[in-house]
Amino acid sequence: MKNTGIAVCVLILAFLGSLPLLAQVTTTSIVGVVTDPSGAVMPGVKVTVTDVDRNQSKTALTSSSGEYRIDFLLTGNYTVTALSSGFKTFTQAGIQLSAGAPATIDIHMSTGNVTEKVEVLSSAPLINTVNAEVGTTIDSTEMVVLPLVNRNPYQLLDLTPGVQTNSNIQSFGAPAQVTLINGGSDNGAGSVNYFLDGAPNLTGLRNTGNILPNPDALQEFRVQTSNYGAPYGRFASGIVNALVKSGTNTMHGSIFEFVRNQAFSARDWGSSPTLPKAPLHRNQFGATLGGPIVHNRTFFFGSYAGLRQTSGTFLNNAILPTTAEASGDFRNSAKKPVNPLTNAPYSCQGVQNVICVANQDPVATNLLKAYLPASNTTISGLPGWQGYYTAPYNTDDFLIKINHTFNQNHQLAVTYFNSSGLTSTRGGSSNVPYASQQQFWRQQNAVINHTWMISPTIVNNIWASYTRFLSNRVNTPQMSLADFGSAFTPQGVHALPNISITGYFTLGDSNGGPGFTDNYALRDLVTWTKGNHNIQWGGEVVLDKSQKVANLTNFGTYSFNAGATGNAFA
């Protein structure tokens, strides 16, 4: 299956009144009104917003209606200062900003000398009162402190009202995120848009979400469920936006490891008392480091995370033929087969209920000898088998992000993320050891974001990104019925057949083959402030090349029941 698409979106948004920017995917705004002690608005007040962690400031003058707005602020810890002749200097600290969630900081000036200060030390109530967007933001502290099984940031979607389905699956041999919000549907095409640092982070085959960096590397995780701005585009149900941490003027780092093993696990329900616990050995480890390259100007942040896991899937309910039945002797069987040609019991050299070797299929005999295990338990008085399919699940994630400020008018951010992994799954729905499928994947994200303040009233924000996702599914062993004496030879890569015997056992295999997605995206957003009017226009061009090769059951599927012989195994 091959899919190549080009999406072009042009948007023009005009807002009447002094509203903050909508659709700031990786940044946010601080807005407010400055008033004097009588409550009258104050024009011409100098308002300065300072990024405490990076020692960078932006300044604006209040309008004739006393309003100010400072846009395209990175997430983090901020201080707001207001200066006006004849009034004390106003300072409010402890303002924590989240991407896409503008904060309203109204300033009440006090009469006095400008050298005097009025300091507000309590944290500002950062409630979005400036637009109708509905969403939930989870910051880095919550991501690290909250118990996340397997440390997958997508699990945080469960904390968002309106999220009805949150599932991380293996699709085409690689991890994929499926999310349904507020009644949205999937139908193999998706209804939710995924972003990483402002760039698309989804596969083109089914528009599922791609892998995210580990929680220690994320600044915040925001889910927008309704009333979000048109610049997000393309998907109607919601937006999942993950933002990578940035370095600051202070060197910070962390080291982590999480361990799980079978010592803390319970037995699988229904397992034999003599069967050991399911194998489980899980080590998830990594480190982060961020800091300055050039103080107040250039910063870096990097992260590595690894996973080494071995786990077992409990296989149960397989009923096996006895040694006599496997050789064609059904004299002691509860269900004695009949010859469908004569409708009489089988007979071999005068011995009833025995199938002669000459009447047995040598291909089936060879296959069953190779793959049927010895019985290790009884199920309803019949010989059965219980055990585990043991498989690895290993991943390695690397991330680096650089932020650089050329001057107050030009800022650049570059992010690169590389995630790779491998695992193994049992073939189809086998309930005895049989075929397996090796799965491999590699994801790479590269994002460049440039913010240019063309003038005090015009700002241009541009993103260029490239996402590449490769995956492959390889069935093992690469054998077919031909390797057991059959004249049947499948087209394409060889694989073992699907065999289901009613009342006994199932041997299964899976569709294999490679797939890839190349996604190129360019987005530009211009904002022009004219008096009390805020006008946005921009466009987005996306080129998506996706291809999947699948060997659709080329190995054959065979089902046997008791309809003809009275015993499905005969």
XYZ file of C-alpha atoms in Angstrom:
570
model
C 0.000 0.000 0.000
C 1.465 3.349 -1.035
C 0.149 6.747 -0.068
C 1.542 10.128 -1.063
C -0.328 13.267 -0.093
C 0.206 16.995 -0.134
C -1.857 19.126 2.214
C -1.961 22.886 1.782
C -3.735 25.093 4.294
C -4.019 28.855 4.147
C -5.611 30.683 7.041
C -6.575 34.251 7.745
C -7.937 35.057 11.164
C -9.106 38.486 12.255
C -9.985 39.272 15.838
C -11.719 42.394 16.962
C -10.640 43.633 20.347
C -7.408 43.073 22.182
C -7.210 39.289 22.225
C -4.005 37.299 22.696
C -2.639 35.085 19.978
C -4.337 31.808 19.458
C -2.501 28.745 18.165
C 0.906 29.441 19.654
C 1.895 25.805 19.514
C 5.197 26.025 21.406
C 4.930 29.448 23.042
C 2.400 31.532 24.932
C 1.462 35.103 25.906
C 1.059 37.393 28.885
C -1.720 39.966 28.581
C -3.383 42.399 30.926
C -4.658 45.874 31.747
C -2.788 48.541 33.750
C -4.865 50.800 36.001
C -4.140 53.586 38.495
C -5.399 53.700 42.121
C -8.747 55.107 40.960
C -9.248 52.236 38.504
C -8.687 54.368 35.407
C -6.680 52.758 32.599
C -3.104 53.955 32.073
C -1.713 54.320 28.529
C 2.027 54.411 27.788
C 3.147 52.300 30.756
C 6.322 50.304 30.077
C 5.693 46.619 30.843
C 8.650 44.212 30.836
C 8.374 40.437 30.942
C 11.536 38.587 32.023
C 12.304 34.894 31.528
C 13.958 34.192 34.879
C 15.632 30.940 33.800
C 17.298 32.457 30.713
C 17.572 36.120 31.776
C 15.822 37.322 28.608
C 13.280 40.149 28.512
C 10.580 41.525 26.219
C 8.969 44.945 26.576
C 5.704 46.551 25.460
C 3.877 49.848 26.066
C 0.251 49.851 27.119
C -2.241 51.061 24.528
C -4.668 53.969 24.848
C -7.018 51.593 26.616
C -4.313 50.566 29.119
C -3.879 47.105 27.610
C -0.623 45.311 26.930
C 0.261 42.036 25.265
C 3.605 40.235 24.963
C 3.573 37.172 22.720
C 5.757 34.220 21.722
C 7.115 33.544 25.197
C 8.801 30.209 25.915
C 7.319 28.162 28.719
C 8.906 28.658 32.118
C 9.177 30.979 35.112
C 8.539 34.706 34.506
C 8.488 38.077 36.241
C 6.369 41.055 35.090
C 7.526 44.635 35.809
C 5.647 47.895 35.092
C 7.219 51.412 35.113
C 5.537 54.804 34.856
C 6.570 58.242 36.074
C 4.827 59.227 39.313
C 4.053 55.640 40.253
C 5.861 52.973 42.212
C 7.517 50.203 40.207
C 5.244 47.163 40.061
C 6.802 43.657 40.078
C 5.062 40.315 40.106
C 7.139 37.141 40.275
C 6.367 33.432 40.243
C 4.437 33.401 36.953
C 4.619 29.930 35.448
C 3.672 29.809 31.760
C 2.436 26.859 29.695
C 2.422 26.651 25.915
C -0.782 27.722 24.226
C -2.347 28.860 27.507
C -2.154 32.684 27.717
C -1.908 34.202 31.192
C -3.735 37.341 32.257
C -1.731 39.575 34.625
C -3.650 42.771 35.434
C -1.491 45.467 37.045
C -2.691 47.971 39.645
C -0.213 50.845 40.011
C 0.304 52.767 43.266
C 1.143 56.463 43.497
C 4.713 57.137 44.541
C 8.312 57.421 43.408
C 9.493 55.128 40.624
C 12.354 54.030 42.882
C 9.814 52.555 45.294
C 8.562 49.058 44.586
C 5.343 47.150 44.922
C 6.182 43.448 44.808
C 3.592 40.723 44.412
C 5.223 37.521 45.607
C 2.323 35.089 45.385
C 1.888 33.006 42.263
C -0.477 34.421 39.698
C -3.762 32.559 39.112
C -3.047 31.545 35.508
C -6.597 31.036 34.351
C -7.236 31.395 30.641
C -9.913 34.092 30.545
C -9.120 35.349 27.065
C -10.495 32.633 24.787
C -12.870 29.683 24.853
C -10.282 26.976 24.286
C -10.820 23.852 26.401
C -7.795 21.788 27.329
C -5.589 20.302 30.012
C -1.898 20.980 30.649
C 0.324 18.578 32.599
C 3.697 20.037 33.540
C 7.067 18.332 33.940
C 6.712 17.892 37.712
C 3.430 16.030 37.373
C 4.849 13.851 34.601
C 7.732 12.731 36.802
C 5.798 12.418 40.083
C 2.648 10.707 38.810
C 2.922 6.894 38.610
C 3.191 6.068 34.913
C 3.247 2.361 34.113
C 5.939 1.863 31.451
C 6.617 5.644 31.630
C 4.667 6.392 28.473
C 3.613 10.094 28.422
C 0.516 9.250 26.393
C -0.955 7.629 29.508
C -1.470 11.172 30.804
C -4.314 11.499 28.306
C -6.431 9.602 30.824
C -6.376 12.720 33.029
C -8.053 14.835 30.349
C -11.854 15.243 30.364
C -13.324 14.181 27.029
C -10.728 11.520 26.186
C -12.711 8.337 25.619
C -10.058 6.049 24.125
C -6.356 6.037 24.941
C -4.554 3.066 23.470
C -0.903 2.455 22.625
C -0.646 -0.445 20.184
C 1.785 -2.133 17.799
C 0.789 -1.144 14.248
C 2.714 -2.312 11.194
C 5.497 -3.470 13.509
C 5.928 -0.258 15.542
C 4.344 1.572 18.512
C 1.353 3.730 17.594
C -0.950 5.939 19.662
C -4.716 5.831 19.049
C -6.773 8.558 20.753
C -10.481 9.300 20.527
C -11.842 12.544 22.024
C -15.415 13.752 22.526
C -17.038 11.104 20.350
C -14.443 11.289 17.574
C -13.993 8.240 15.355
C -10.922 6.548 13.967
C -11.894 4.409 10.952
C -8.228 3.933 10.147
C -7.781 7.646 9.361
C -7.529 9.258 12.808
C -9.314 12.304 14.202
C -6.645 13.744 16.541
C -3.559 15.761 15.576
C -0.231 15.143 17.312
C 2.617 17.668 17.699
C 6.159 17.529 19.047
C 7.693 20.963 19.598
C 5.176 22.503 17.211
C 5.720 20.061 14.320
C 3.537 17.141 13.160
C 4.316 13.899 14.976
C 2.108 11.277 13.355
C 2.324 8.545 10.735
C 0.638 9.041 7.389
C -0.610 5.478 7.015
C -3.322 5.748 9.657
C -2.577 9.126 11.268
C -1.679 7.516 14.582
C 0.544 9.324 17.068
C 4.283 8.713 16.951
C 6.605 7.943 19.857
C 7.278 10.707 22.416
C 10.461 11.364 24.428
C 10.586 10.087 28.004
C 8.745 12.114 30.700
C 12.003 13.543 32.128
C 12.678 15.194 28.744
C 9.273 16.884 28.361
C 8.474 20.356 29.639
C 4.745 19.851 29.395
C 2.022 17.835 27.774
C -1.090 19.698 26.609
C -4.334 18.267 25.273
C -6.811 20.606 23.580
C -10.260 19.121 23.197
C -12.389 21.916 21.719
C -12.468 25.533 20.510
C -8.796 25.564 19.538
C -7.550 27.924 16.823
C -7.784 27.258 13.106
C -3.978 27.195 12.604
C -3.915 23.733 14.165
C -6.080 22.468 11.302
C -6.762 19.107 9.681
C -8.279 17.139 12.595
C -11.569 17.962 14.272
C -11.509 16.026 17.560
C -8.461 17.321 19.391
C -4.804 18.274 19.631
C -2.069 16.446 21.564
C 0.912 18.768 21.924
C 4.146 17.704 23.657
C 6.872 20.259 24.312
C 10.521 19.316 24.910
C 12.458 20.988 27.739
C 14.952 23.751 26.948
C 18.219 24.570 28.654
C 18.588 27.512 31.035
C 21.412 29.577 32.531
C 21.811 26.948 35.243
C 23.179 23.472 34.577
C 20.585 20.852 35.493
C 20.521 17.098 35.024
C 18.969 13.879 36.229
C 19.669 10.143 36.221
C 16.918 7.585 36.564
C 16.307 3.862 36.563
C 13.104 1.904 37.123
C 13.157 -1.832 37.771
C 10.414 -4.436 37.702
C 10.766 -8.207 37.870
C 8.758 -11.336 38.484
C 9.520 -11.339 42.214
C 6.708 -8.790 42.598
C 4.307 -10.487 40.166
C 1.422 -12.851 40.841
C 0.823 -16.054 38.974
C -1.316 -15.976 35.867
C -4.897 -16.958 36.551
C -5.440 -20.602 35.657
C -1.766 -21.556 35.541
C -0.637 -24.914 36.873
C 0.889 -24.896 40.392
C 3.991 -26.553 38.942
C 4.417 -23.862 36.279
C 6.866 -21.056 37.175
C 5.728 -17.438 37.212
C 5.683 -15.580 33.926
C 9.160 -14.190 33.179
C 9.463 -10.447 33.714
C 12.705 -8.480 33.763
C 12.326 -4.773 33.043
C 15.004 -2.105 33.357
C 14.186 1.424 32.212
C 17.030 3.882 32.612
C 18.364 7.155 31.302
C 19.646 10.647 31.983
C 19.015 14.294 31.094
C 21.315 17.302 31.032
C 20.647 20.927 30.149
C 22.383 24.239 30.580
C 24.005 27.233 28.899
C 26.387 27.206 25.946
C 26.577 31.004 26.007
C 24.939 32.616 29.033
C 21.732 34.562 28.311
C 21.949 33.598 24.622
C 22.471 29.929 23.692
C 21.199 26.895 25.617
C 21.141 23.120 25.183
C 19.134 20.212 26.518
C 19.817 16.517 25.895
C 18.341 13.222 26.990
C 18.864 9.477 26.628
C 16.432 6.766 27.693
C 16.765 3.012 27.302
C 14.523 0.040 27.962
C 15.594 -3.589 28.329
C 12.667 -5.903 28.937
C 11.948 -9.594 28.774
C 8.376 -10.677 29.469
C 6.192 -13.707 28.918
C 2.689 -14.164 27.505
C 0.736 -16.942 29.210
C -0.440 -19.587 26.736
C -3.260 -21.845 27.886
C -6.142 -24.080 26.786
C -4.156 -26.133 24.253
C -5.348 -29.725 24.193
C -2.843 -32.104 22.591
C -3.346 -35.469 20.919
C -2.047 -38.472 22.813
C 1.005 -40.274 21.501
C -1.290 -42.960 20.146
C -3.594 -40.447 18.419
C -0.603 -38.702 16.842
C 0.354 -42.047 15.274
C -3.236 -42.697 14.064
C -4.448 -44.961 16.892
C -7.831 -43.765 18.245
C -8.877 -46.981 20.042
C -8.724 -45.292 23.462
C -10.076 -41.926 22.338
C -13.386 -40.562 23.585
C -14.254 -39.436 20.046
C -13.486 -42.146 17.532
C -13.280 -40.843 13.959
C -15.137 -42.284 10.992
C -13.957 -42.527 7.406
C -15.890 -39.796 5.516
C -15.784 -41.932 2.353
C -17.487 -44.943 3.942
C -19.101 -43.355 6.996
C -17.681 -46.284 8.963
C -14.946 -46.368 11.609
C -11.403 -46.395 10.308
C -9.747 -49.791 10.159
C -6.122 -50.757 9.523
C -5.235 -54.385 8.828
C -8.354 -55.475 10.645
C -7.773 -53.282 13.679
C -10.701 -50.888 14.107
C -10.300 -47.170 15.003
C -6.756 -47.072 13.633
C -5.734 -45.005 10.601
C -3.034 -46.660 8.521
C 0.171 -44.727 7.882
C -0.570 -44.844 4.172
C -3.742 -42.839 4.806
C -2.021 -40.209 6.940
C -0.809 -36.951 5.414
C 3.016 -36.959 5.677
C 3.147 -33.132 5.557
C 0.848 -32.840 8.584
C 2.778 -35.571 10.384
C 6.115 -33.830 9.823
C 4.736 -30.425 10.858
C 3.169 -31.704 14.071
C 6.285 -33.653 15.023
C 8.305 -30.478 14.635
C 6.078 -28.102 16.624
C 3.748 -29.903 19.035
C 5.219 -29.867 22.569
C 4.893 -32.660 25.079
C 1.921 -32.458 27.421
C 2.683 -30.878 30.823
C -0.809 -30.632 32.333
C -4.343 -31.944 31.987
C -7.354 -29.917 30.871
C -10.748 -31.485 31.637
C -8.998 -34.836 31.916
C -7.259 -34.507 28.541
C -3.542 -33.966 27.887
C -2.796 -30.264 27.589
C -0.014 -27.720 27.575
C 0.639 -24.508 29.448
C 3.619 -22.227 29.119
C 4.900 -18.838 28.080
C 5.916 -17.077 24.932
C 8.955 -15.089 26.058
C 9.926 -11.994 24.096
C 12.256 -8.991 24.378
C 11.170 -5.362 24.135
C 14.162 -3.042 23.853
C 14.256 0.657 22.971
C 16.797 3.487 22.781
C 15.822 7.188 22.627
C 18.169 10.118 22.003
C 17.182 13.799 22.077
C 18.987 17.112 21.689
C 17.549 20.628 21.642
C 19.315 23.957 21.056
C 17.802 27.396 21.743
C 19.585 30.514 20.489
C 18.660 34.178 20.779
C 20.323 36.307 18.106
C 18.794 39.481 19.552
C 15.445 40.599 20.928
C 13.900 40.261 17.466
C 15.223 36.842 16.392
C 15.004 33.515 18.220
C 15.817 30.036 16.919
C 15.050 26.568 18.314
C 16.271 23.251 16.857
C 15.097 19.832 18.088
C 16.260 16.363 17.015
C 14.737 13.147 18.388
C 15.753 9.591 17.479
C 13.909 6.552 18.800
C 14.514 2.930 17.833
C 13.415 -0.422 19.157
C 12.758 -4.103 18.622
C 10.401 -6.696 19.981
C 9.032 -10.121 19.208
C 5.424 -11.297 19.152
C 3.938 -14.766 18.907
C 2.515 -15.682 15.551
C -1.224 -15.074 15.261
C -3.177 -16.602 18.147
C -0.995 -19.661 18.740
C -1.512 -21.334 22.099
C 1.596 -23.544 21.774
C 5.146 -22.528 20.772
C 5.166 -22.054 16.998
C 6.022 -19.085 14.772
C 7.095 -15.641 15.949
C 7.449 -12.221 14.361
C 10.441 -9.950 14.892
C 9.531 -6.264 14.758
C 11.992 -3.393 14.289
C 11.429 0.368 14.080
C 13.237 3.700 13.978
C 11.703 7.183 14.260
C 13.507 10.460 13.613
C 12.103 13.968 14.169
C 13.891 17.165 13.159
C 12.241 20.534 13.919
C 13.475 24.077 13.275
C 11.476 27.010 14.652
C 12.343 30.677 13.998
C 10.569 33.642 15.582
C 11.112 37.053 13.979
C 9.734 40.251 15.461
C 9.582 42.282 12.256
C 8.292 45.335 14.111
C 6.676 46.009 17.479
C 3.334 45.128 15.862
C 4.272 42.350 13.385
C 5.688 38.943 14.354
C 6.470 36.011 12.055
C 6.748 32.447 13.345
C 7.910 29.649 11.032
C 8.396 25.914 11.534
C 10.155 23.481 9.207
C 10.135 19.804 10.127
C 10.987 16.362 8.821
C 9.745 13.105 10.349
C 10.876 9.687 9.169
C 9.455 6.428 10.483
C 10.724 3.018 9.363
C 9.393 -0.346 10.518
C 9.654 -3.972 9.518
C 7.980 -7.247 10.450
C 9.935 -10.447 9.824
C 8.316 -13.823 10.419
C 10.488 -16.598 11.812
C 11.204 -19.293 10.964
C 11.059 -18.484 7.245
C 9.672 -21.906 6.395
C 6.528 -22.977 4.587
C 4.613 -26.212 3.971
C 7.088 -26.930 1.175
C 9.783 -27.468 3.822
C 7.688 -30.323 5.263
C 7.106 -32.125 1.959
C 4.163 -30.219 0.432
C 3.949 -29.203 -3.217
C 2.488 -25.872 -2.073
C 4.959 -22.979 -2.256
C 3.778 -19.505 -1.190
C 4.576 -16.424 -3.199
C 6.851 -13.972 -1.447
C 8.609 -14.534 1.842
C 8.041 -18.010 3.296
C 6.199 -18.383 6.594
C 4.472 -21.153 8.510
C 0.739 -21.611 7.852
C -2.198 -20.863 10.142
C -3.671 -24.137 11.427
C -6.671 -24.358 13.724
C -8.005 -27.709 15.000
C -11.306 -27.356 16.834
C -11.142 -28.747 20.357
C -7.372 -29.118 20.276
C -4.881 -26.319 19.559
C -4.089 -23.376 17.286
C -0.919 -22.696 15.306
C -0.758 -19.135 13.986
C 1.408 -16.771 12.002
C 1.132 -13.053 11.180
C 1.291 -10.770 8.180
C 4.807 -9.454 7.686
C 6.530 -6.786 5.642
C 8.134 -3.338 5.901
C 6.584 0.128 6.041
C 7.770 3.709 6.127
C 6.561 7.291 6.405
C 8.391 10.432 5.282
C 6.674 13.618 6.411
C 7.840 17.084 5.333
C 6.054 20.095 6.825
C 6.437 23.859 6.505
C 4.234 26.218 8.489
C 4.277 30.009 8.710
C 2.150 32.231 10.950
C 2.200 36.039 10.830
C 0.575 38.178 13.498
C -0.186 41.861 13.003
C -1.475 44.034 15.825
C -3.289 47.162 14.643
C -4.751 49.191 17.468
C -7.287 46.986 19.200
C -7.318 44.549 16.294
C -5.249 41.381 16.071
C -4.953 39.814 12.601
C -3.289 36.490 11.842
C -2.590 34.871 8.520
C -0.370 32.048 7.401
C -0.180 28.732 5.649
C 0.976 25.153 5.968
C 2.330 22.748 3.351
C 2.694 19.065 4.220
C 4.134 16.371 1.964
C 3.530 12.875 3.300
C 4.977 9.781 1.633
C 3.846 6.506 3.158
C 4.221 2.934 2.006
C 3.460 -0.456 3.485
C 4.254 -3.913 2.122
C 2.295 -6.776 3.648
C 2.363 -10.481 2.900
C -1.357 -10.980 3.418
C -1.629 -14.554 4.660
C 0.395 -15.813 1.704
C 1.381 -18.781 3.877
C -2.145 -20.264 3.920
C -4.872 -20.761 6.519
C -6.288 -24.205 7.331
C -9.152 -24.965 9.706
C -10.245 -28.443 10.768
C -13.397 -29.450 12.616
C -15.213 -32.659 13.403
C -17.876 -32.218 10.713
C -16.540 -34.899 8.372
C -14.851 -37.410 10.681
C -16.340 -36.801 14.134
C -12.869 -35.974 15.473
C -11.209 -32.742 14.319
C -7.704 -34.179 14.703
C -8.305 -37.171 12.432
